[in-house]
Coordinates of C-alpha atoms and ligand atoms in Angstrom, one line a residue:
M35 CA 0.0 0.1 -0.3
S36 CA 1.5 3.7 -1.1
T37 CA 2.2 5.9 2.1
S38 CA -0.6 8.2 0.3
K39 CA -3.0 5.6 0.5
K40 CA -2.5 4.7 4.0
T41 CA -2.5 7.9 5.3
Q42 CA -6.2 8.3 3.6
E43 CA -7.2 5.0 5.0
E44 CA -6.2 6.0 8.4
A45 CA -8.2 9.3 8.3
K46 CA -10.8 8.0 7.4
D47 CA -10.6 5.2 10.3
M48 CA -10.3 8.6 12.4
I49 CA -13.1 10.0 11.0
E50 CA -15.4 7.4 12.1
I51 CA -13.7 7.3 15.6
S52 CA -14.3 10.9 16.8
E53 CA -17.3 11.4 15.0
D54 CA -20.3 11.6 17.2
K55 CA -22.2 14.0 14.8
P56 CA -22.9 14.1 11.5
A57 CA -19.9 15.2 8.9
N58 CA -20.4 19.0 8.2
F59 CA -20.3 20.0 4.6
I60 CA -16.5 20.8 4.1
Q61 CA -15.9 17.5 5.9
H62 CA -18.1 15.7 2.9
I63 CA -15.8 17.8 0.2
I64 CA -12.5 17.0 2.4
N65 CA -13.6 13.1 2.2
E66 CA -14.4 13.0 -1.5
D67 CA -11.2 14.8 -2.1
L68 CA -9.2 11.8 -0.1
E69 CA -11.7 8.9 -1.9
A70 CA -10.2 10.6 -5.2
N71 CA -6.7 10.9 -4.2
I72 CA -6.7 14.6 -4.6
N73 CA -3.3 15.9 -3.2
G74 CA -1.9 12.7 -2.7
G75 CA -4.4 12.1 0.6
R76 CA -3.0 15.3 2.1
V77 CA -5.0 17.7 4.3
H78 CA -3.1 20.6 5.2
T79 CA -5.1 23.7 6.1
R80 CA -4.2 27.2 7.5
F81 CA -5.5 30.3 9.5
P82 CA -4.7 33.2 8.0
P83 CA -5.1 36.4 10.2
E84 CA -4.4 39.9 9.2
P85 CA -2.2 41.6 12.3
N86 CA -4.4 44.5 12.6
G87 CA -6.4 44.3 15.6
Y88 CA -6.8 41.5 18.4
L89 CA -8.5 38.3 17.3
H90 CA -12.5 37.7 18.6
I91 CA -14.8 34.8 18.8
G92 CA -15.6 34.6 15.2
H93 CA -11.6 33.8 14.6
A94 CA -11.8 31.4 17.2
K95 CA -14.6 29.6 15.3
S96 CA -12.5 29.9 12.3
I97 CA -9.2 28.5 14.3
C98 CA -11.2 25.8 15.6
L99 CA -12.4 24.7 12.4
N100 CA -9.0 24.8 10.6
F101 CA -6.9 23.5 13.4
G102 CA -10.1 20.8 14.2
L103 CA -9.6 19.6 10.8
A104 CA -6.4 19.1 10.5
K105 CA -6.3 17.2 13.7
T106 CA -9.5 15.3 12.4
Y107 CA -7.6 13.8 9.1
G108 CA -4.2 13.7 10.5
G109 CA -3.4 16.6 8.6
L110 CA -1.4 20.1 9.6
C111 CA -2.2 23.6 9.3
N112 CA -0.2 26.6 9.4
L113 CA -0.7 30.2 11.5
R114 CA 0.2 32.4 8.3
F115 CA -0.1 36.4 8.8
D116 CA -1.7 38.0 5.9
D117 CA 0.6 41.1 6.0
T118 CA 0.1 42.8 2.5
N119 CA -1.3 46.0 4.0
P120 CA 1.7 48.1 6.2
S121 CA -1.0 51.2 7.0
K122 CA -3.0 49.1 9.8
E123 CA -0.3 45.9 11.2
D124 CA 1.4 45.9 13.7
V125 CA 3.6 43.5 15.5
E126 CA 1.7 44.0 18.7
Y127 CA -1.2 42.5 16.8
V128 CA 1.1 39.6 15.6
E129 CA 2.0 38.5 19.3
S130 CA -1.7 38.4 20.4
I131 CA -2.6 36.7 17.7
K132 CA -0.1 33.8 18.9
R133 CA -1.0 34.2 22.3
D134 CA -4.5 33.8 21.7
V135 CA -4.5 30.6 19.6
R136 CA -2.2 29.0 21.8
W137 CA -4.8 29.6 24.3
L138 CA -7.5 28.4 22.5
G139 CA -5.1 24.9 22.7
Y140 CA -3.3 25.0 18.7
D141 CA -0.1 24.7 18.1
W142 CA 1.6 25.3 14.8
D143 CA 4.6 23.7 15.6
D144 CA 6.9 25.4 13.1
R145 CA 4.8 26.2 10.6
L146 CA 4.8 30.3 11.6
Y147 CA 4.3 31.9 8.4
Y148 CA 4.2 35.8 6.8
A149 CA 2.9 36.6 3.4
S150 CA 5.4 39.3 3.4
D151 CA 8.0 36.4 3.4
Y152 CA 6.4 35.9 0.2
F153 CA 6.9 39.6 -1.7
E154 CA 10.0 38.6 -3.5
K155 CA 8.6 35.8 -4.9
M156 CA 5.2 37.0 -5.7
Y157 CA 7.0 39.8 -7.5
E158 CA 8.3 37.1 -9.6
F159 CA 5.0 35.5 -10.6
A160 CA 4.0 38.8 -11.5
V161 CA 6.6 39.7 -13.6
Q162 CA 6.2 35.9 -15.0
L163 CA 2.5 36.9 -16.1
I164 CA 3.5 40.0 -17.6
K165 CA 5.7 37.9 -19.6
D166 CA 2.9 35.6 -20.6
G167 CA 0.5 38.5 -21.6
K168 CA -2.0 37.9 -18.8
A169 CA -1.0 41.0 -16.7
Y170 CA -0.6 44.7 -17.4
V171 CA 0.7 48.0 -15.8
C172 CA -2.7 50.5 -15.9
D173 CA -2.7 54.2 -15.4
L174 CA -6.0 54.7 -14.9
S175 CA -7.0 56.6 -11.4
P176 CA -9.0 54.3 -9.0
G177 CA -11.8 56.3 -9.8
E178 CA -11.3 55.3 -13.6
I179 CA -11.1 51.8 -12.8
R180 CA -14.3 51.6 -10.7
E181 CA -16.4 53.6 -13.4
Y182 CA -14.4 51.2 -16.5
R183 CA -15.4 48.5 -14.1
G184 CA -19.4 47.8 -15.1
T185 CA -21.9 46.8 -13.0
L186 CA -23.7 43.9 -12.7
T187 CA -26.1 44.1 -15.8
E188 CA -23.6 46.5 -17.8
P189 CA -20.1 44.7 -19.3
G190 CA -17.3 46.9 -18.6
K191 CA -14.8 48.7 -20.7
E192 CA -11.2 47.8 -21.4
S193 CA -8.4 50.0 -20.2
P194 CA -6.8 52.3 -22.9
Y195 CA -3.5 50.6 -21.3
R196 CA -4.7 47.1 -21.6
N197 CA -2.5 46.1 -24.7
R198 CA 0.7 48.0 -23.5
S199 CA 3.6 45.9 -24.9
V200 CA 5.5 43.2 -22.3
E201 CA 8.3 45.5 -22.5
E202 CA 6.8 48.1 -21.5
N203 CA 4.9 46.3 -18.7
L204 CA 8.0 44.8 -17.4
D205 CA 9.4 48.5 -17.5
L206 CA 6.8 49.8 -15.8
F207 CA 6.2 47.4 -13.3
Q208 CA 10.2 47.6 -12.5
R209 CA 9.7 51.3 -11.9
M210 CA 6.5 51.0 -9.8
R211 CA 8.8 48.7 -7.5
D212 CA 11.9 51.1 -8.0
G213 CA 9.5 54.5 -5.8
E214 CA 9.7 56.3 -9.5
F215 CA 5.7 56.8 -9.2
E216 CA 3.5 58.3 -6.8
D217 CA 1.0 56.2 -4.3
G218 CA -2.3 55.1 -6.2
S219 CA -0.8 56.5 -9.9
R220 CA -0.8 53.3 -11.3
V221 CA -1.5 49.6 -10.6
L222 CA -0.9 46.2 -12.0
R223 CA -3.6 44.3 -13.4
A224 CA -4.5 40.7 -14.5
K225 CA -5.7 40.7 -18.1
I226 CA -8.5 38.3 -18.0
D227 CA -11.9 39.5 -19.3
M228 CA -13.7 42.9 -18.9
A229 CA -17.1 41.2 -20.0
S230 CA -17.1 38.6 -17.3
P231 CA -20.6 38.3 -15.6
N232 CA -18.2 38.3 -12.5
L233 CA -16.8 41.5 -11.3
N234 CA -13.8 40.0 -9.9
M235 CA -13.2 39.0 -12.9
R236 CA -12.5 42.1 -15.0
D237 CA -9.2 42.8 -14.8
P238 CA -8.6 42.8 -11.2
V239 CA -5.5 44.9 -9.3
L240 CA -2.9 42.7 -8.5
Y241 CA -0.6 45.3 -7.1
R242 CA -0.5 48.8 -6.2
I243 CA 1.6 51.3 -4.8
Q244 CA 1.5 52.5 -1.2
R245 CA 4.4 54.1 0.7
G246 CA 4.1 52.9 4.2
T247 CA 6.7 50.9 7.0
H248 CA 5.9 47.7 7.2
H249 CA 6.4 45.9 10.6
R250 CA 8.6 43.0 8.9
T251 CA 10.2 44.5 5.8
G252 CA 10.3 48.1 6.9
D253 CA 11.0 50.4 3.9
K254 CA 11.8 47.9 1.2
W255 CA 8.9 47.8 -0.7
C256 CA 6.5 50.7 -1.9
I257 CA 4.0 48.1 -4.1
Y258 CA 2.0 45.4 -2.6
P259 CA 0.0 43.0 -3.7
M260 CA -3.3 42.7 -3.3
Y261 CA -5.1 40.0 -0.9
D262 CA -6.7 38.4 -3.9
F263 CA -3.4 37.3 -5.6
A264 CA -1.1 37.2 -2.6
H265 CA -3.5 34.7 -0.9
P266 CA -3.7 31.8 -3.7
I267 CA -0.1 32.3 -3.9
S268 CA 0.6 31.8 -0.2
D269 CA -1.9 28.7 -0.4
A270 CA 0.0 27.5 -2.9
L271 CA 3.4 28.0 -1.6
E272 CA 2.7 26.1 1.6
G273 CA 1.0 22.9 0.0
I274 CA -2.6 24.1 1.4
T275 CA -4.7 21.8 0.1
H276 CA -8.1 23.3 1.6
S277 CA -8.5 27.3 2.1
I278 CA -11.4 27.7 4.2
C279 CA -12.4 31.1 4.1
T280 CA -15.8 32.9 4.9
L281 CA -18.6 33.8 2.5
E282 CA -18.1 37.0 1.2
F283 CA -15.2 35.2 -0.8
E284 CA -17.4 32.8 -2.7
D285 CA -17.4 35.8 -5.5
H286 CA -13.5 35.7 -5.5
R287 CA -13.2 31.7 -6.0
P288 CA -12.9 32.0 -9.8
L289 CA -9.8 34.7 -9.2
Y290 CA -8.3 32.7 -6.6
N291 CA -8.6 29.6 -8.8
W292 CA -7.4 31.7 -12.1
V293 CA -4.3 32.7 -10.5
V294 CA -3.6 29.2 -9.0
E295 CA -3.8 28.5 -12.5
N296 CA -1.5 31.0 -14.2
V297 CA 1.0 31.5 -11.8
K298 CA 3.5 28.8 -12.3
I299 CA 4.2 27.4 -8.9
D300 CA 6.8 24.5 -8.3
G301 CA 4.8 21.5 -6.8
D302 CA 1.7 19.3 -7.6
S303 CA -0.4 20.7 -4.9
K304 CA -3.6 22.9 -5.8
P305 CA -5.6 24.7 -2.9
K306 CA -9.4 24.6 -3.1
Q307 CA -11.1 27.6 -1.7
I308 CA -14.2 26.4 0.6
E309 CA -16.6 29.3 2.2
F310 CA -18.3 28.9 5.0
A311 CA -20.6 31.1 6.4
R312 CA -19.2 33.7 9.4
L313 CA -20.1 33.4 12.9
N314 CA -22.1 36.7 13.7
L315 CA -23.1 36.3 17.7
S316 CA -26.1 38.7 19.1
H317 CA -25.7 42.0 21.4
T318 CA -21.9 42.7 20.2
V319 CA -19.9 43.7 17.1
M320 CA -17.6 41.7 16.0
S321 CA -15.3 43.6 12.9
K322 CA -12.2 44.6 14.0
R323 CA -12.7 48.5 12.4
K324 CA -15.6 48.6 14.9
L325 CA -13.7 47.0 17.8
R326 CA -10.4 49.1 17.7
Q327 CA -12.9 52.3 17.5
L328 CA -13.7 50.8 20.9
V329 CA -10.7 50.9 22.1
E330 CA -9.3 53.9 20.7
E331 CA -12.3 56.4 21.7
G332 CA -12.4 54.7 24.9
Y333 CA -15.5 52.9 25.1
V334 CA -14.1 50.3 26.5
D335 CA -11.0 49.8 28.8
G336 CA -8.8 48.1 25.9
W337 CA -9.0 44.8 23.6
D338 CA -9.0 42.9 26.8
D339 CA -11.6 44.6 28.3
P340 CA -13.7 41.7 29.8
R341 CA -16.9 43.3 27.9
M342 CA -15.6 42.7 24.7
P343 CA -15.9 39.7 22.4
T344 CA -12.1 39.6 21.8
I345 CA -10.5 36.8 22.6
S346 CA -8.2 38.6 25.2
G347 CA -11.8 40.1 26.5
L348 CA -13.2 36.2 26.7
R349 CA -10.2 35.2 29.0
R350 CA -10.0 38.1 31.3
R351 CA -13.7 37.2 31.6
G352 CA -13.0 33.9 32.7
Y353 CA -13.9 32.0 30.1
T354 CA -12.8 28.5 29.5
P355 CA -11.1 27.7 26.2
E356 CA -12.6 24.5 26.9
A357 CA -15.8 26.5 26.5
I358 CA -14.9 28.2 23.4
R359 CA -14.2 25.3 21.3
D360 CA -17.1 23.4 22.5
F361 CA -19.3 26.6 21.2
C362 CA -17.6 26.2 17.9
D363 CA -18.0 22.8 17.5
R364 CA -21.8 22.9 18.8
I365 CA -22.9 25.7 16.4
G366 CA -21.6 23.9 13.7
V367 CA -20.2 25.3 9.9
A368 CA -23.1 26.2 7.7
K369 CA -23.2 27.8 4.0
S370 CA -25.8 30.7 4.8
N371 CA -25.3 33.5 7.4
S372 CA -27.3 33.9 10.6
M373 CA -26.6 35.1 13.9
V374 CA -26.3 33.0 17.3
D375 CA -27.6 34.3 20.3
I376 CA -24.7 35.0 22.8
A377 CA -27.0 33.3 25.6
F378 CA -26.1 30.0 23.9
L379 CA -21.6 31.1 24.2
E380 CA -23.2 31.4 28.1
H381 CA -24.6 28.4 28.4
C382 CA -21.4 26.9 27.3
V383 CA -19.1 28.8 29.5
R384 CA -21.4 27.7 32.2
E385 CA -21.7 24.2 31.3
D386 CA -17.6 23.7 31.3
L387 CA -17.6 25.8 34.6
N388 CA -20.1 23.6 36.2
K389 CA -17.9 21.0 36.4
R390 CA -14.3 22.1 37.0
A391 CA -15.2 25.1 39.6
L392 CA -14.8 25.2 43.1
R393 CA -17.4 26.5 45.1
V394 CA -17.1 29.1 47.3
M395 CA -19.5 31.8 49.2
A396 CA -19.0 35.7 48.5
V397 CA -21.4 38.4 50.0
L398 CA -22.0 41.3 47.1
N399 CA -24.0 43.4 49.2
P400 CA -23.4 42.9 52.6
L401 CA -25.7 43.0 55.7
K402 CA -24.9 42.1 59.1
V403 CA -26.4 39.6 61.0
I404 CA -25.4 38.8 64.9
I405 CA -26.5 35.5 66.2
D406 CA -27.2 36.5 69.7
N407 CA -27.0 32.7 71.5
Y408 CA -23.6 31.7 69.8
P409 CA -21.0 32.7 72.4
E410 CA -19.2 35.2 71.7
D411 CA -15.5 34.1 71.6
Q412 CA -16.2 30.8 69.4
V413 CA -15.2 30.0 66.0
E414 CA -16.1 26.8 64.6
E415 CA -14.8 25.8 61.3
L416 CA -17.6 23.5 59.2
D417 CA -16.8 21.5 56.2
A418 CA -17.6 22.6 52.8
E419 CA -17.4 20.6 49.7
N420 CA -15.9 22.1 46.8
N421 CA -18.0 20.3 44.2
P422 CA -20.9 19.0 44.3
E423 CA -21.2 17.7 40.7
Q424 CA -17.6 16.4 41.9
P425 CA -17.3 14.6 45.3
E426 CA -13.3 13.9 44.6
M427 CA -12.9 17.7 44.7
G428 CA -13.1 17.1 48.3
S429 CA -14.1 19.6 50.8
R430 CA -12.4 22.7 53.0
K431 CA -13.2 24.3 56.5
V432 CA -15.1 27.3 56.4
P433 CA -15.8 29.7 59.7
F434 CA -18.7 30.4 61.5
S435 CA -18.9 33.1 64.4
R436 CA -21.1 35.2 66.4
E437 CA -21.3 37.9 63.2
I438 CA -21.9 37.1 60.1
Y439 CA -22.6 38.4 56.7
I440 CA -25.4 37.7 54.4
E441 CA -26.7 39.2 51.3
R442 CA -29.1 42.4 51.7
D443 CA -31.4 41.0 48.9
D444 CA -31.8 38.0 51.2
F445 CA -33.6 39.6 53.8
R446 CA -36.8 42.1 53.4
E447 CA -39.0 43.5 56.1
D448 CA -42.0 42.7 54.4
P449 CA -41.6 39.8 52.4
P450 CA -43.8 39.1 49.5
K451 CA -45.4 35.9 48.5
K452 CA -42.9 33.1 48.1
F453 CA -40.0 34.9 49.5
F454 CA -38.5 31.8 51.4
R455 CA -35.4 33.7 52.7
L456 CA -34.9 35.7 55.7
A457 CA -37.7 38.4 57.6
P458 CA -38.5 39.1 61.1
G459 CA -40.1 36.0 62.6
R460 CA -38.9 33.8 59.5
E461 CA -36.1 31.0 60.0
V462 CA -33.5 29.8 57.0
R463 CA -30.7 27.3 56.6
L464 CA -26.9 29.1 56.0
K465 CA -25.4 26.8 53.6
H466 CA -22.8 24.3 55.7
A467 CA -24.1 25.5 58.9
Y468 CA -27.2 26.0 61.1
V469 CA -30.9 27.3 60.8
I470 CA -31.0 30.7 61.7
K471 CA -34.3 32.9 63.0
C472 CA -34.6 35.9 63.2
E473 CA -35.6 37.7 66.0
R474 CA -34.8 41.5 65.7
V475 CA -34.3 44.6 63.1
V476 CA -32.2 47.1 63.5
K477 CA -32.4 50.3 61.6
D478 CA -31.1 53.7 61.0
E479 CA -33.1 56.1 62.4
E480 CA -33.1 58.9 60.6
T481 CA -33.0 56.8 56.8
G482 CA -35.2 53.9 57.9
E483 CA -32.6 51.7 56.0
V484 CA -31.7 48.2 57.7
I485 CA -28.1 48.0 59.5
E486 CA -28.9 44.8 61.1
L487 CA -30.2 42.0 62.1
H488 CA -30.5 39.9 65.2
C489 CA -30.8 36.0 64.9
T490 CA -30.7 33.3 67.0
Y491 CA -29.8 29.5 66.1
D492 CA -30.3 25.9 66.9
P493 CA -27.4 24.1 67.6
E494 CA -29.1 21.1 67.0
T495 CA -29.5 22.1 63.0
K496 CA -25.3 22.0 62.3
S497 CA -25.1 20.5 58.4
G498 CA -24.0 17.1 58.5
S499 CA -25.2 16.5 61.8
P500 CA -27.4 13.6 62.7
T501 CA -30.5 15.8 63.9
A502 CA -29.3 18.4 60.6
S503 CA -32.9 18.1 59.5
K504 CA -35.0 18.3 62.1
R505 CA -36.2 21.4 61.1
K506 CA -38.2 21.8 57.6
V507 CA -37.0 25.0 56.0
K508 CA -37.4 26.6 52.7
G509 CA -34.3 29.1 51.8
T510 CA -30.5 28.6 52.1
L511 CA -28.7 31.2 52.4
H512 CA -24.8 31.9 51.3
W513 CA -22.9 34.2 54.0
V514 CA -19.3 34.8 55.3
S515 CA -18.1 35.3 59.2
A516 CA -18.0 38.8 59.6
P517 CA -14.3 38.8 61.6
H518 CA -12.7 36.4 58.9
A519 CA -14.4 37.4 55.3
L520 CA -11.8 39.1 53.0
K521 CA -12.7 42.5 51.6
A522 CA -12.9 42.3 47.5
E523 CA -14.2 44.6 44.4
V524 CA -16.3 42.2 42.0
R525 CA -17.0 43.5 38.6
L526 CA -20.1 42.4 36.9
Y527 CA -21.0 42.5 33.6
D528 CA -23.7 42.9 30.7
H529 CA -24.2 42.7 27.2
L530 CA -21.9 45.8 25.6
F531 CA -25.0 46.5 23.3
T532 CA -28.6 46.4 24.5
K533 CA -29.8 45.4 20.7
E534 CA -29.5 42.0 19.3
N535 CA -27.8 43.6 15.9
P536 CA -26.6 46.7 17.6
E537 CA -25.0 46.8 13.3
E538 CA -28.4 47.4 12.0
E539 CA -28.1 49.6 8.8
G540 CA -28.7 53.3 9.1
E541 CA -27.9 53.6 12.5
D542 CA -24.1 54.4 14.3
F543 CA -23.5 51.1 16.5
K544 CA -22.4 52.9 19.4
D545 CA -25.4 54.5 20.0
N546 CA -26.7 50.9 20.9
L547 CA -23.8 50.7 23.6
N548 CA -25.4 49.8 26.8
P549 CA -24.7 52.2 29.2
D550 CA -24.9 49.6 32.3
S551 CA -22.8 47.3 30.9
L552 CA -20.3 47.6 33.9
E553 CA -21.0 47.5 37.9
V554 CA -18.7 47.6 40.2
L555 CA -19.0 46.5 43.6
T556 CA -16.2 47.9 46.2
E557 CA -17.8 46.5 49.4
C558 CA -17.9 42.9 48.7
L559 CA -16.8 40.0 51.6
V560 CA -15.7 36.6 50.5
E561 CA -14.8 33.8 52.7
P562 CA -11.0 33.4 53.8
S563 CA -10.2 30.7 51.4
L564 CA -9.7 32.7 48.6
Q565 CA -6.8 34.5 50.0
D566 CA -4.2 33.7 47.9
A567 CA -6.6 32.9 44.9
K568 CA -4.4 33.3 42.1
P569 CA -5.5 36.0 38.5
G570 CA -7.2 33.5 36.4
S571 CA -8.7 31.0 38.9
R572 CA -12.2 30.3 38.6
Y573 CA -14.9 30.0 41.5
Q574 CA -18.5 29.5 41.6
F575 CA -20.1 32.4 44.3
L576 CA -22.8 30.3 45.6
R577 CA -26.0 31.4 44.1
K578 CA -24.2 34.2 42.8
G579 CA -22.5 32.6 39.6
Y580 CA -19.0 32.1 37.9
F581 CA -16.5 34.5 38.9
T582 CA -12.7 34.6 38.0
V583 CA -9.7 36.7 39.7
D584 CA -8.8 39.6 37.5
P585 CA -5.4 40.4 37.0
D586 CA -5.8 43.9 38.6
T587 CA -6.2 42.2 41.4
S588 CA -3.1 42.7 44.4
P589 CA -2.1 41.6 47.9
E590 CA -3.9 45.0 48.5
G591 CA -7.1 43.8 47.3
L592 CA -8.8 41.2 45.4
V593 CA -10.7 41.7 42.5
F594 CA -13.0 39.3 40.9
N595 CA -14.8 39.1 37.3
R596 CA -18.3 37.7 36.8
I597 CA -17.9 35.6 34.4
V598 CA -21.8 34.3 33.8
S599 CA -24.6 34.5 36.4
L600 CA -26.1 31.3 36.9
K601 CA -29.3 32.2 35.6
D602 CA -29.4 30.0 32.2
T603 CA -31.3 32.1 29.3
W604 CA -30.3 29.7 26.9
A605 CA -31.8 26.7 28.7
K606 CA -34.8 28.6 29.2
I607 CA -35.4 29.1 26.0
Q608 CA -34.8 25.9 24.6
K609 CA -37.4 24.4 27.4
A610 CA -40.1 26.8 26.0
Q611 CA -39.4 25.8 22.2
K612 CA -39.8 22.0 23.3
K613 CA -43.1 22.7 25.0
Ligands
ATP84 P1 -12.7 41.4 10.7 O1 -14.0 41.9 9.8 O2 -13.3 41.3 12.0 O3 -11.5 42.1 10.4 P2 -11.0 39.5 8.8 O4 -12.3 38.8 7.8 O5 -10.9 40.5 8.2 O6 -12.3 40.0 10.3 P3 -8.6 38.5 8.9 O7 -7.9 38.8 10.0 O8 -8.9 38.4 7.5 O9 -10.2 39.2 9.5 O10 -9.5 37.0 9.3 C1 -9.0 35.4 9.7 C2 -9.4 34.5 9.2 O11 -10.9 34.5 10.1 C3 -10.3 34.6 7.7 O12 -10.1 32.9 7.1 C4 -11.3 34.7 8.3 O13 -12.5 34.5 7.4 C5 -11.9 34.8 9.4 N1 -12.9 34.7 10.0 C6 -13.0 36.5 10.5 N2 -14.3 36.8 11.2 C7 -14.8 35.9 11.4 C8 -16.0 35.1 11.6 N3 -17.0 36.3 12.3 N4 -16.7 33.9 11.9 C9 -15.7 32.8 11.1 N5 -14.8 33.1 10.6 C10 -14.1 34.6 10.5
MG85 MG1 -9.2 40.9 6.4

């Protein structure tokens, strides 16, 4: 059996093993290619970001897809920076992109490439096209080029420069490179067909003159290749077999193929462009241009603001790479655009954290409770399970004493119906501790605000003791011991935009920013086991949601971000739909 044949069969086996859901349309294409032994049974993909901003959750979908397919088929995936526009690109972005891809759990090994590494080769390919009579230098202005291009209903007009001789074209193109002409004064165009029904085939621009210092090639070049020329060449040079991109490039595919066919690249690899629907997520924006605007105009606190849909924002927010990968897997790949509810992303995060996060107690809006019949100097170390879903995660000790804090909204002086928390004369259970009864309310004489509660406890009701269930109470509250609790700042986040689609036409997306997307609570109290909590570690604050330690945390003060609340709106929507 030949090696390629073997790889092919192994690949098919792998598919069968790893498949627990039907193959998507891209896998079908790849399966057919493997069947036909196209590209010798190889599967080689790439993730090609332009380093002009930070990656967002939409890119995560592309990363999971490209690296995921390579893994599924026992193939390879390259990381390639598509750095053909010096004016918007920067090494800061290159570094952030590498970090984000790694954080998501993918590895390009030694296959890190830059389109700019191929500039010399691309230039040579362009010269070759000129020699073959398939490209020419055009002096029309950008406006004229647009005008000559025609419309969907009218054919284009040929440029008066279209029939320049090969010699003249070679000379002018060399002089473009040498910097003899001004920015925008001339371009190199492919000579294809001005009457093509596909506008992209009407003598598309391949090179433009654009001065600007490139983050890698410095001032070496003043002409830069266009995406439609650079991308297929980069793919072919790297031996990419399946070049996966988003739907807007569907109409560019004939041009992609034209370049692959007409540029003479060594090797037998013929990359194939496949388009899929980009991810759109509700209540946020995803274009890097818009995200950059939010950062530069100070609407958010940087690219890694936990409200941003960027990978760095989601990481700081406390999302796990596992949850993001699971989300990307579950939304699948489609051929038509749609919008995914952000509640589904939150649902995936919750599912993942439910399995792994330590349960702890934290009081976000504290109200003091004094347990009058509890001995004044007594402190008990109570057993508290770390995660009821994972008993092997063990337990910890939580101190209990005479003065504790509970959540202010867990007490109502005048409780409405079905309020099963604390109220005058009522009983509740304190999680991991005792049943207490509210005996007396102390209020500020002037404002009427409740300052503290006086309660009594029943020593027979200690959690875990044989008599614990002696008394039936409906509510269980979380709490912290007043002398032991640590002060903390807690940042609560809501959607960045109030509207499901903030980018509706005719609107400035910034008008739809949610003014309440960030709420900072500075008087929170957390249990003492969080003393040495490290940035990035994640917890469930009982009844309050999942939280992570923010990098802003310091020995002087703990800072937590809420990752998600416990209320699963997605599960609710699903349930309602099933009814
Ligand atoms: P943006 O509009 O956010 O700037 P882009 O497509 O210009 O996105 P690139 O850096 O060129 O950004 O994208 C790198 C890769 O990620 C491309 O293959 C692109 O198709 C893919 N990609 C970008 N946005 C999304 C998205 N929302 N969903 C899926 N894939 C995406
Ligand atoms: Mg782009």
